[in-house]
Structure formats: structure tokens, C-alpha cells
Coordinates of C-alpha atoms and ligand atoms in Angstrom, one line a residue:
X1118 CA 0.0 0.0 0.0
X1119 CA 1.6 3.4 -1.5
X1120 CA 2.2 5.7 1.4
X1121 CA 0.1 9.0 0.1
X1122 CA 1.6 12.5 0.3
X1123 CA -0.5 13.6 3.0
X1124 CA 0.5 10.5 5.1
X1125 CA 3.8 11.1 4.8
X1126 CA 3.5 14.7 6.4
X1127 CA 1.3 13.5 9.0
X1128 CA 4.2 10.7 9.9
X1129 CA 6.7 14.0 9.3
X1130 CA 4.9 16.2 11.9
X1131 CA 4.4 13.0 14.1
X1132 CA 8.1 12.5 14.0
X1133 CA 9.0 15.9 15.0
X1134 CA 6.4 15.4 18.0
X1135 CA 8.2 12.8 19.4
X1136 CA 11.5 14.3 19.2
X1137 CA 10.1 17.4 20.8
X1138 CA 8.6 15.4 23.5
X1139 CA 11.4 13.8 25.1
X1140 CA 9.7 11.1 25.1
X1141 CA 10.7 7.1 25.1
X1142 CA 10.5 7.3 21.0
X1143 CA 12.5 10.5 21.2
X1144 CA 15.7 8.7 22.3
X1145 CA 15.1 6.0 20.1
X1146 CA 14.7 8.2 17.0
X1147 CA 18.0 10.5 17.7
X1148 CA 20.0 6.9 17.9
X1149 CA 18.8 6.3 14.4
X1150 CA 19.6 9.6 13.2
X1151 CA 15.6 10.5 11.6
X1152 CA 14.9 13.9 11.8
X1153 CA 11.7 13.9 9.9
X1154 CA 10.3 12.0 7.0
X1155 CA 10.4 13.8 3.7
X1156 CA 10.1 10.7 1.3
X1157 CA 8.9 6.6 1.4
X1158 CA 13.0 5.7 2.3
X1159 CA 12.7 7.7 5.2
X1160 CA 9.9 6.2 6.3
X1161 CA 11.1 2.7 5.6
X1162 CA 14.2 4.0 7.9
X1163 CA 11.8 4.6 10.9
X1164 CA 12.5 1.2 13.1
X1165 CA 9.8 -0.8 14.0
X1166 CA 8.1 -1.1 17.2
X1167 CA 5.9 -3.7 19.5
X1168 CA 4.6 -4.1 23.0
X1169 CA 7.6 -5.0 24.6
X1170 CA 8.9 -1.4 23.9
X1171 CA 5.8 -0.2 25.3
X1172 CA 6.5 -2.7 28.5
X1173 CA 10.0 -1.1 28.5
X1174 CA 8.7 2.5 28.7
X1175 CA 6.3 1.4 31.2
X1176 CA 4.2 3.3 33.0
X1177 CA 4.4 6.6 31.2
X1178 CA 7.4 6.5 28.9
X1179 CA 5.5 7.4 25.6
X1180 CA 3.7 9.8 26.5
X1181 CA 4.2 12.7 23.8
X1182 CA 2.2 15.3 25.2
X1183 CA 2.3 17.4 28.8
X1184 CA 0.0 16.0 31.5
X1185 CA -2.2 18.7 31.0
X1186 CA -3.5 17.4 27.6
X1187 CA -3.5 14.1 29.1
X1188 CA -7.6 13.3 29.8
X1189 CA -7.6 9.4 30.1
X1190 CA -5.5 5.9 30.0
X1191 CA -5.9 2.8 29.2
X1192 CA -4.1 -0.5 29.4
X1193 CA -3.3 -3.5 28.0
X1194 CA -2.1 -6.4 29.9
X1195 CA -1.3 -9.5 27.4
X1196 CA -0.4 -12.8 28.6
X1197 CA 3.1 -11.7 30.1
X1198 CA 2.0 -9.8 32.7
X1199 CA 3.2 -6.1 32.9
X1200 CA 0.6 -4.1 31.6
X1201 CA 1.2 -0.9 29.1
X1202 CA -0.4 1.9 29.7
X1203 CA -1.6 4.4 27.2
X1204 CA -2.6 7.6 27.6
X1205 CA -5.2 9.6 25.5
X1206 CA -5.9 13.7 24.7
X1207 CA -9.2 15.1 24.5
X1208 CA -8.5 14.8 20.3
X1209 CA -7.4 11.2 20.7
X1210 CA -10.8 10.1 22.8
X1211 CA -12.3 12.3 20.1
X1212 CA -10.5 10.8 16.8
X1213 CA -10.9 7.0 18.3
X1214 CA -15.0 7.8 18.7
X1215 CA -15.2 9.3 15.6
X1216 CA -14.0 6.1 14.2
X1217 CA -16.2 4.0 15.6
X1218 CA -19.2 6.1 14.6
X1219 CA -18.3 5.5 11.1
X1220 CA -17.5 1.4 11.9
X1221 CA -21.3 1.7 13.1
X1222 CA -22.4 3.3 9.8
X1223 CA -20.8 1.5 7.6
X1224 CA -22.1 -1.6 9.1
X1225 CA -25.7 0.1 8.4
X1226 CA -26.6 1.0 11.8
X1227 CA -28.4 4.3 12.8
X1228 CA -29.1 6.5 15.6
X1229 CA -32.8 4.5 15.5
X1230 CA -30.9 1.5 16.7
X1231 CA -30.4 0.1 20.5
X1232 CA -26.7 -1.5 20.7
X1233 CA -26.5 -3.7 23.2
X1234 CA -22.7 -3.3 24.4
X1235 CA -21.6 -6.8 26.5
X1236 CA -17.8 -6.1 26.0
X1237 CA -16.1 -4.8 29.3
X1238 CA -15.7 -1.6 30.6
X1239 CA -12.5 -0.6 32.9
X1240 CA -9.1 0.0 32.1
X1241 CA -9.3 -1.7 28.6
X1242 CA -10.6 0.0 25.7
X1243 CA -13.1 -2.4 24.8
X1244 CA -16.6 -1.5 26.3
X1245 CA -15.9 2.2 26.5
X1246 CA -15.2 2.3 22.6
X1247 CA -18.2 1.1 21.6
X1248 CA -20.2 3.4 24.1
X1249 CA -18.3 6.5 22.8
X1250 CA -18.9 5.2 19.1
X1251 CA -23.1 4.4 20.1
X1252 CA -23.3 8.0 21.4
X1253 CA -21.5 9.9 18.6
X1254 CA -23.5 8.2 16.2
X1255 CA -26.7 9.3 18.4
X1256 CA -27.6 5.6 18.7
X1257 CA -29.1 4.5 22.4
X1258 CA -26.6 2.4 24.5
X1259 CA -27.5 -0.4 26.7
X1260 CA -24.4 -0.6 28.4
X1261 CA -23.9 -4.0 29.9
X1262 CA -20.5 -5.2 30.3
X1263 CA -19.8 -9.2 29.9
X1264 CA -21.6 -11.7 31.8
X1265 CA -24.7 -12.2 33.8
X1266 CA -26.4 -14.0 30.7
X1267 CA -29.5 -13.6 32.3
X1268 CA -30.0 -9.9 32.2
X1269 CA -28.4 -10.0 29.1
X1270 CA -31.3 -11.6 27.8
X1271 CA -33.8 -9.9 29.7
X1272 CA -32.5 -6.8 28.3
X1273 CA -32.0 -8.1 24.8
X1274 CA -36.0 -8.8 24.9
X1275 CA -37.1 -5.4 27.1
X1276 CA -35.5 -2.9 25.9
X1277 CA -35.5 -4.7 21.8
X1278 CA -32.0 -4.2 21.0
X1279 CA -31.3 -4.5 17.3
X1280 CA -27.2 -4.2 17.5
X1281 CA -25.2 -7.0 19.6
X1282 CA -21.9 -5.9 20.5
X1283 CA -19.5 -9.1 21.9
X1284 CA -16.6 -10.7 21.5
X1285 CA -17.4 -14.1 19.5
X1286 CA -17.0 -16.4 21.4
X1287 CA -19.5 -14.6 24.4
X1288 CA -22.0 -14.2 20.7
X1289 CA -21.6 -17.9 20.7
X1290 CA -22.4 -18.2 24.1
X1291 CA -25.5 -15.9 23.8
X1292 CA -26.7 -18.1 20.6
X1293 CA -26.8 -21.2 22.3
X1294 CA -28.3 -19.9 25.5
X1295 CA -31.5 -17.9 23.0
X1296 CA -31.9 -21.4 21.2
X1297 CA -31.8 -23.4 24.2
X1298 CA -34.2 -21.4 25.6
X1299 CA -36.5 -20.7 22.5
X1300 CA -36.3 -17.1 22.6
X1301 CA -35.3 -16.4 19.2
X1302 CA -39.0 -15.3 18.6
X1303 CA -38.6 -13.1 21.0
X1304 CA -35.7 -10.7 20.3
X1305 CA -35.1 -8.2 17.4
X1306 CA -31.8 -8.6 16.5
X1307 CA -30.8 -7.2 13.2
X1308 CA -26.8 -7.0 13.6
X1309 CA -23.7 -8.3 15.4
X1310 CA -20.5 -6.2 16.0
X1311 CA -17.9 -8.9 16.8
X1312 CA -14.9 -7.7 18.5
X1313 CA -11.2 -8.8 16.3
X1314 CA -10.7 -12.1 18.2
X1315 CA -10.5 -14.4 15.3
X1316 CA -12.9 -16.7 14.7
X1317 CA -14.0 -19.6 12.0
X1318 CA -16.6 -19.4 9.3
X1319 CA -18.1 -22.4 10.9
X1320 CA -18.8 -20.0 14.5
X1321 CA -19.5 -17.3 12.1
X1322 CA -22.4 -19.4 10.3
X1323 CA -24.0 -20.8 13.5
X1324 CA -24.0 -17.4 15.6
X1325 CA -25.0 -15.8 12.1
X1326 CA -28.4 -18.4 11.8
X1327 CA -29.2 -18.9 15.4
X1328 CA -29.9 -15.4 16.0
X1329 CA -31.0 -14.2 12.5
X1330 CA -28.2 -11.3 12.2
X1331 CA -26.0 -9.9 9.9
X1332 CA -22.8 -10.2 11.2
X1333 CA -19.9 -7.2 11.2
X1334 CA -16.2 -7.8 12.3
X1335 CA -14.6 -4.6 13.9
X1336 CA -10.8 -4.4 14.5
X1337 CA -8.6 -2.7 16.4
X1338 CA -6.0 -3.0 19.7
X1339 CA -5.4 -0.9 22.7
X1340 CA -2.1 0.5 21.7
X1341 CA -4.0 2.5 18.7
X1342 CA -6.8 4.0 19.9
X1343 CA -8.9 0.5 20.9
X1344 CA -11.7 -1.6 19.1
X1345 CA -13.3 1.0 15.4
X1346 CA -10.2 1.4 13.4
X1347 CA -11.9 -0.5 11.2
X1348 CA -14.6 -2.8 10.0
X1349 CA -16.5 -5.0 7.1
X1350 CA -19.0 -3.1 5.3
X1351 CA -22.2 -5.1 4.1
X1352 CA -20.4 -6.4 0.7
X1353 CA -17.7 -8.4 3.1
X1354 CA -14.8 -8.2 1.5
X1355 CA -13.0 -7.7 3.9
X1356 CA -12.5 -4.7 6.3
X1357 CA -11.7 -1.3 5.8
X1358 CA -9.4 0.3 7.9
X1359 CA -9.0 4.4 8.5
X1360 CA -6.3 5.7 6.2
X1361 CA -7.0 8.8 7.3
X1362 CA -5.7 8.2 11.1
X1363 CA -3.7 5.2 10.0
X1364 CA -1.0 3.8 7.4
X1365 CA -0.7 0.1 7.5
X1366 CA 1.6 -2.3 6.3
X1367 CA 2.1 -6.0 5.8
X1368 CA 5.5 -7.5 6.9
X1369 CA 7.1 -11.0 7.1
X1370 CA 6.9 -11.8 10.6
X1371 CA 10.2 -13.4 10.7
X1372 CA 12.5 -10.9 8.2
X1373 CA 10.3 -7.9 8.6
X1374 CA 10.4 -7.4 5.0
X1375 CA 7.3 -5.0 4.0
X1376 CA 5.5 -7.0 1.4
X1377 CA 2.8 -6.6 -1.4
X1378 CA -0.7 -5.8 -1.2
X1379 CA -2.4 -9.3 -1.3
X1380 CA 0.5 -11.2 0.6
X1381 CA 0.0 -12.8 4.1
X1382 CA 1.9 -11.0 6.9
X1383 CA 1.8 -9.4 10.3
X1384 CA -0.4 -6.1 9.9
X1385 CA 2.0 -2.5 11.1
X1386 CA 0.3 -0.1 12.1
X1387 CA 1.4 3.7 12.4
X1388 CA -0.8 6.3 13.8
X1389 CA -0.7 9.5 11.9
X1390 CA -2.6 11.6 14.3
X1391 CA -2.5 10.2 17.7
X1392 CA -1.2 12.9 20.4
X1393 CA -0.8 10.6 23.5
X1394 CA 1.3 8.3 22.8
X1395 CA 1.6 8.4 18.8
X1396 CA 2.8 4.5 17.5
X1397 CA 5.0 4.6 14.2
X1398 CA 5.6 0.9 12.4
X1399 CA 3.9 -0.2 15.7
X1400 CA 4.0 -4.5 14.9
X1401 CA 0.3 -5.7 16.1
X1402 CA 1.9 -9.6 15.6
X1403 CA -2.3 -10.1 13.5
X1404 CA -1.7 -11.6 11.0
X1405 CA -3.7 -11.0 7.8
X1406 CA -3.1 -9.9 4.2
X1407 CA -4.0 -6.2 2.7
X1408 CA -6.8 -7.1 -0.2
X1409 CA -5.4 -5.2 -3.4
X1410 CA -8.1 -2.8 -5.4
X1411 CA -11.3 -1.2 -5.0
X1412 CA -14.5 -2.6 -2.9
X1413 CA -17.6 -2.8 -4.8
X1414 CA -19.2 -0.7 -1.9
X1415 CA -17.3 2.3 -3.5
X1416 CA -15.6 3.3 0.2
X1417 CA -11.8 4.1 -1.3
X1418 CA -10.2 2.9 2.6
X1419 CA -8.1 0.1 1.7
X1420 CA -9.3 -3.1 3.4
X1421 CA -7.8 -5.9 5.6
X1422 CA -8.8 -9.7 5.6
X1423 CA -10.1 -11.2 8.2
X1424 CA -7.4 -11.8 11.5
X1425 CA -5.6 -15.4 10.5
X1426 CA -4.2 -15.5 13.8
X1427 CA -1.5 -13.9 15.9
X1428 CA 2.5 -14.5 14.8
X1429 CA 3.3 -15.3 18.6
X1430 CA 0.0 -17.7 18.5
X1431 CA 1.8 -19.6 16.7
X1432 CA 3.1 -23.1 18.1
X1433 CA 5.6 -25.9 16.8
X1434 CA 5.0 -29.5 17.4
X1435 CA 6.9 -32.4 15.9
X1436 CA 9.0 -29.8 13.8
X1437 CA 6.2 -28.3 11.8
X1438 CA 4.9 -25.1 12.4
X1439 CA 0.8 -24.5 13.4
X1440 CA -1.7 -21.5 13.6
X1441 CA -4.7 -22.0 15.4
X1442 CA -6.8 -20.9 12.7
X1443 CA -5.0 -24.0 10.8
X1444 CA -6.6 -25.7 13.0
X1445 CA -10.1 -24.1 13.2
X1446 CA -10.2 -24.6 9.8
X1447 CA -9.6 -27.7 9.0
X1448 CA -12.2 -29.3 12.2
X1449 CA -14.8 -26.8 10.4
X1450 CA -15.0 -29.6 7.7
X1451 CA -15.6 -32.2 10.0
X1452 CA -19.5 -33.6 10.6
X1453 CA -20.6 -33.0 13.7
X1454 CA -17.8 -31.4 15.6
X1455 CA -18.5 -27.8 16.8
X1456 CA -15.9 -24.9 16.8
X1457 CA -14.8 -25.3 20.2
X1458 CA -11.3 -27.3 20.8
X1459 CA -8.1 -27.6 22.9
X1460 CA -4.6 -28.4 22.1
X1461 CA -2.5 -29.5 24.5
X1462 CA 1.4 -29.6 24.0
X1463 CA 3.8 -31.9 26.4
X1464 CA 6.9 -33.4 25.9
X1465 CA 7.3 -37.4 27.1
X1466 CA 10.4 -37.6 29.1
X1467 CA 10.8 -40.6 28.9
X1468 CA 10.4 -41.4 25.2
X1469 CA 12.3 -37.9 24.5
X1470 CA 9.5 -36.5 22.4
X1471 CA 6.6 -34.0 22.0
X1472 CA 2.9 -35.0 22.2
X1473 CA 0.6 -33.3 20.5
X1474 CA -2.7 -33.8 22.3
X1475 CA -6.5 -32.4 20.5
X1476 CA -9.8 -32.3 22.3
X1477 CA -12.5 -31.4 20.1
X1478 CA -16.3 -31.8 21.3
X1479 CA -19.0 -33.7 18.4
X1480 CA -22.7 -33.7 18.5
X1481 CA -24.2 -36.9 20.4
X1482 CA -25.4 -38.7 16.5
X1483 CA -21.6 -39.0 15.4
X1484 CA -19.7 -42.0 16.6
X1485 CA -16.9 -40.1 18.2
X1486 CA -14.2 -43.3 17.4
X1487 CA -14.6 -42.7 13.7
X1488 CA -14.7 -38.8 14.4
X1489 CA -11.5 -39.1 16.0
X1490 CA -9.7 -41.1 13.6
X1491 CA -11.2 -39.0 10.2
X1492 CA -9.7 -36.2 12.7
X1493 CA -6.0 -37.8 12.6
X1494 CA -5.8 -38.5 9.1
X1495 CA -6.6 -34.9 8.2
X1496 CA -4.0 -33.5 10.9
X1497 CA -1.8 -35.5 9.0
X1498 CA -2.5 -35.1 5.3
X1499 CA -3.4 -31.5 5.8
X1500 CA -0.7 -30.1 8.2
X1501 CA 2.3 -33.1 8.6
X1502 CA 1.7 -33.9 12.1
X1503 CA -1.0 -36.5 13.6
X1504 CA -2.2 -35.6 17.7
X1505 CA -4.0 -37.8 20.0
X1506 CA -7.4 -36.8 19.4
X1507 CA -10.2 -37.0 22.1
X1508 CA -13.7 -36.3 21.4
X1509 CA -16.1 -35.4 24.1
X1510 CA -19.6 -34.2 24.2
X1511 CA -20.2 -30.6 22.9
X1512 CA -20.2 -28.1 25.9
X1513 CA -17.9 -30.1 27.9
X1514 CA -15.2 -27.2 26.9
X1515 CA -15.2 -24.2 28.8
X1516 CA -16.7 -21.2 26.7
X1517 CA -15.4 -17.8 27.9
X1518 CA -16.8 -14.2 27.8
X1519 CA -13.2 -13.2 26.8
X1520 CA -10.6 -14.4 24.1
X1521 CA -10.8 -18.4 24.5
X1522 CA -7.6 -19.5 25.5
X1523 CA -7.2 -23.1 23.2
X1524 CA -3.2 -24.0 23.2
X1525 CA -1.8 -24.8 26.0
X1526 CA 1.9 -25.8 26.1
X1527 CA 3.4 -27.5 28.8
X1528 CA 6.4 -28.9 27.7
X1529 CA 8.6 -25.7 29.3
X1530 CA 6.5 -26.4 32.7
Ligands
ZN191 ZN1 -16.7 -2.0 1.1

């Protein structure tokens, strides 16, 4: 993706910023000798970044502006404990809700519609972005937060929400709870906003049917702005992502070579107007691929695939090298076994070797021997690596109201 003119003075004046700012970026920037950014080679010269710089600047290291202009944080904890903080500007707030507005439009939704908002609310930037977004837009909020599936509900029928806002896997949750329950008579439901955890087309088709919506992905991450930097619009081709507040690139997670439009790589993201803590070449480790050419929708933002999966998702196992959505994918064509799974890594000490252990959960009509077995011979025709495979019944795995966590390795335990 061509860096435009206009991006390349907003990543100029961004630069300067930082080096004004004394900030953690500041010092990093002198080293390298950048100045300011007056061409595409300069920009390519600007070194990229990722959370653990953010962990190393920790609490306030990249903080650009005085605390004056500072008007909120938020924070982002991962799975290695220190959190990063990010702090916002009044413009920021404004800028990330002004996205979101738009993600909401795009996706067809009015101020006439009732969003139902069960992503969290606290230090994370999940439930607050979509309440900013709802109100810009001049839609009414029902702001719930995660859990309590029984108000949810109640709520969902009361108040007649027509926008569902949830992660997918809590969406999945909320399905199977309406259909159990026989309430899909009952609510109004026109659209889902799914938050960027990735998730497979099978999910995607049961959540879609059960309750009768169109469904929308939005994307986005804490360290830029939060959830409404982008989303699919009803053509779904993929989704478009803000060029005006962002430039992305597509790099090879291992050489961090920037590569072509239409090539599969981890998505780099540099904010262009972002006063807080402004993120140049900022690696997201999503992987995805930047879909080359215009949508038929006629919207000229450039547009993302669907998140593949993280780069540090990734996990090795008899020397071959797995995604989860490898994975996701290939149980999807399997009768009878729903989207939920676990993968369990250990080594055998005593036979000095790795096993690769998959729990998958089948509908009580398939015979869950054969399931199994079909279930090996694909692992190992498909991906060049065969696990023990147990089935169990469906809803024997633990569904979560936040990111499922399905691979667990214990082999450095
Ligand atoms: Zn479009």
C-alpha cells in the first residue's frame, strides 16, 4: 500500500512530536539519526516497534504530550503480565470515537438502533469504545458489560436491542443460551458487531443463523486507539481500515520485509494523528493480508482480511509449524464437531518426544471413534503432524466471555 503524500506529512509532523517530546520514542529516533520524514526511504528508515517497547517504557514512557493534555489511559495487559499503559488527549478520545461512529455506519446502523454493548468496561478500551462510538452516532446504548447471561437476555428482549456488541465467542455463548431457551421469537436482533478475536466461518455461520443477524467484524488494539479502526462493510470483503488516522503495512513476521498488497503478513500499524502516545511501524503480531483494489461498496479505505491468527499464536509441534486458525479450519469440515477445541502440548520424558494432544467436542449422532480417527488423518494429510485426538460431548469445553484461550503448552512447565 503506496504511502500517500498527505500521510507522509502526518508521519513527518508525528516525528518531530516525538522528538520534541522527550519522550521514550525520542531517544530511540536520535540513535537512528531520523529527523523527519520527507520521502517513502525515510519512512522505511523509521525502526519498527511492538509491545515489549511499550512494556519497557512502562508506565508513562511514551507519553508525547504534557500531563495537561493528558484526559484518560488505558491499558493492556497480554499474557506476560506487565501491563502498558496508554494515555489519551481530548482529540485522541475524540479521533478513536469518531471512528467508531463511522464502523457503526458502515455496518448500516443508525441512531434508531439500541446496541447492546456486553464487551467490558475498565481500564481496557473495549466496552468504552463502543459506548463512545453508540453515542456519537446518536444511537441508544445499553451498556452492559460481559456476563450475567441472564439480564443479558432480559435486556435483549425489554429494551429490543437490534445491534449485539460481543466478542465471538461470548456471541456464541448468547446463541446457544437464546436457542436453548426458544427465545429467538422473541428478540429483534438485526446485527452483530464482533470484536477482532479471530474466529472460523463455521462460528460465524452458527452465531449468524441462530440469532438471525447480519454479522460485522470490527478491529482494532489498545495501543491504537482500541476496538473502530476498522470494520467490514455489508459487501464483506474484507474490512476497511481508516487511512485517514492510520497507514498500515504487511510484513514478514520473521525478516520484517514490508511485502505486497495481497500477501499474508503481520499487519503494522502507524498512527498519523495520535497525540498521547503516537505508534509509528507499531508491529500488532495479527496476521492477515492487505486485499489489493477497489470494494464494490465504492468506500476508497483500503481493506484488511479477516485476522488469521497472531504470529506469537503460533506453536511448533513435531518440527512443523501450526496457527490456530490452521486448525479451526480444517475441524470446520468435520460432521458433527462444533468450533470449540483444545490443544495440548507436552513433551514425554521418557520417550524424548513432543505430544501433541487435540480435544475437540461432536454432536451426540456421530460416533466419536470414527470422528476421532477422520480427525488424525486430516492433521496428517493436511498439516504433517498427527495428535492424539479426544472427542467429548459438545459443551464439555469451557466457553469464555473473553478471548478463549485453546493451546496450551506444557512442555517448558
Ligand atoms: Zn466495502
Amino acid at each position: 500500500m503506496k504511502i500517500s503524500d498527505t500521510q507522509l506529512e502526518l508521519i513527518d509532523r508525528q516525528v518531530k512530536r516525538i522528538l520534541k517530546s522527550d519522550n521514550y520514542y525520542s531517544g530511540v529516533y536520535k540513535k537512528a539519526g531520523i529527523t523527519g520524514i520527507n520521502s517513502e526511504e525515510d519512512f522505511y528508515r523509521i525502526p519498527f516497534t511492538d509491545k515489549a517497547d511499550l512494556r519497557n517504557a512502562y508506565p508513562l514512557g511514551i507519553q508525547a504530550v504534557p500531563d495537561e493534555e493528558v484526559v484518560r489511559i488505558h491499558s493492556s495487559s497480554g499474557t506476560t503480565g506487565m501491563p502498558v499503559i496508554i494515555p489519551y488527549t481530548a482529540k485522541d478520545v475524540d479521533d478513536w470515537s469518531t471512528m467508531f461512529a463511522r464502523c457503526y455506519e458502515i455496518a448500516g446502523i443508525t441512531a434508531k438502533d439500541r446496541i447492546q454493548i456486553t464487551p467490558g468496561y475498565g481500564l481496557w478500551t473495549a466496552g468504552i469504545g463502543f459506548q463512545a462510538g453508540c453515542e456519537k452516532l446518536g444511537a441508544m446504548a445499553i451498556p452492559m458489560g460481559p456476563g450475567n447471561t441472564e439480564k443479558q437476555l432480559q435486556m435483549m428482549i425489554d429494551l429490543e436491542s437490534t445491534v449485539i456488541c460481543a466478542t465471538s465467542s461470548y456471541a456464541l455463548l448468547l446463541a446457544e443460551e437464546i436457542n436453548k431457551r426458544g427465545l429467538k421469537d422473541k428478540i429483534k436482533l438485526k446485527k452483530g458487531v464482533i470484536g477482532s478475536e479471530r474466529w472460523s466461518d463455521a462460528k460465524r455461520a452458527y452465531i449468524a443463523r441462530e440469532l438471525g443477524i447480519e454479522l460485522y467484524d470490527i478491529y482494532g488494539l489498545t495501543e491504537i486507539y482500541g476496538p473502530g479502526i476498522g470494520i467490514n462493510c455489508p459487501d464483506q470483503t474484507g474490512m476497511h481500515i481508516f487511512d485517514d488516522y492510520l497507514y498500515i503495512e504487511i510484513i514478514d513476521p520473521v525478516t520484517g520485509e514490508v511485502l505486497p498488497d495481497g500477501q499474508e503478513g503481520e499487519i503494522v500499524i502507524t498512527t498519523l494523528v495520535k497525540e498521547g502516545a503516537p505508534l509509528l511501524r507499531f508491529r500488532t503480531h495479527d496476521l492477515s493480508h492487505i486485499i489489493p483494489g477497489e470494494c464494490s461498496c465504492g468506500r476508497s479505505y483500503p481493506r484488511l482480511d479477516t485476522i488469521k491468527g497472531r504470529s506469537d499464536d503460533m506453536f511448533k509441534i513435531h518440527g512443523v509449524n501450526m496457527f490456530p486458525s490452521q486448525v479451526e479450519e480444517l475441524l470446520s469440515q468435520v460432521d458433527g464437531v462444533s468450533s470449540e477445541y483444545k490443544i495440548d502440548l507436552a513433551h514425554d520424558d521418557s520417550k524424548n518426544r513432543d505430544i501433541f494432544m487435540v480435544t475437540v467436542e461432536a454432536e451426540g449422532r456421530v460416533d466419536f471413534a470414527k470422528t476421532g480417527e477422520e480427525i488424525k488423518r486430516l492433521f496428517k494429510s493436511r498439516l504433517n503432524a498427527t495428535p492424539k485426538v479426544a472427542v467429548v460431548s459438545i459443551n464439555t469445553l469451557p466457553r469464555s466471555e473473553k478471548k478463549t484461550k485453546r493451546v496450551f503448552d506444557h512442555r517448558d512447565e
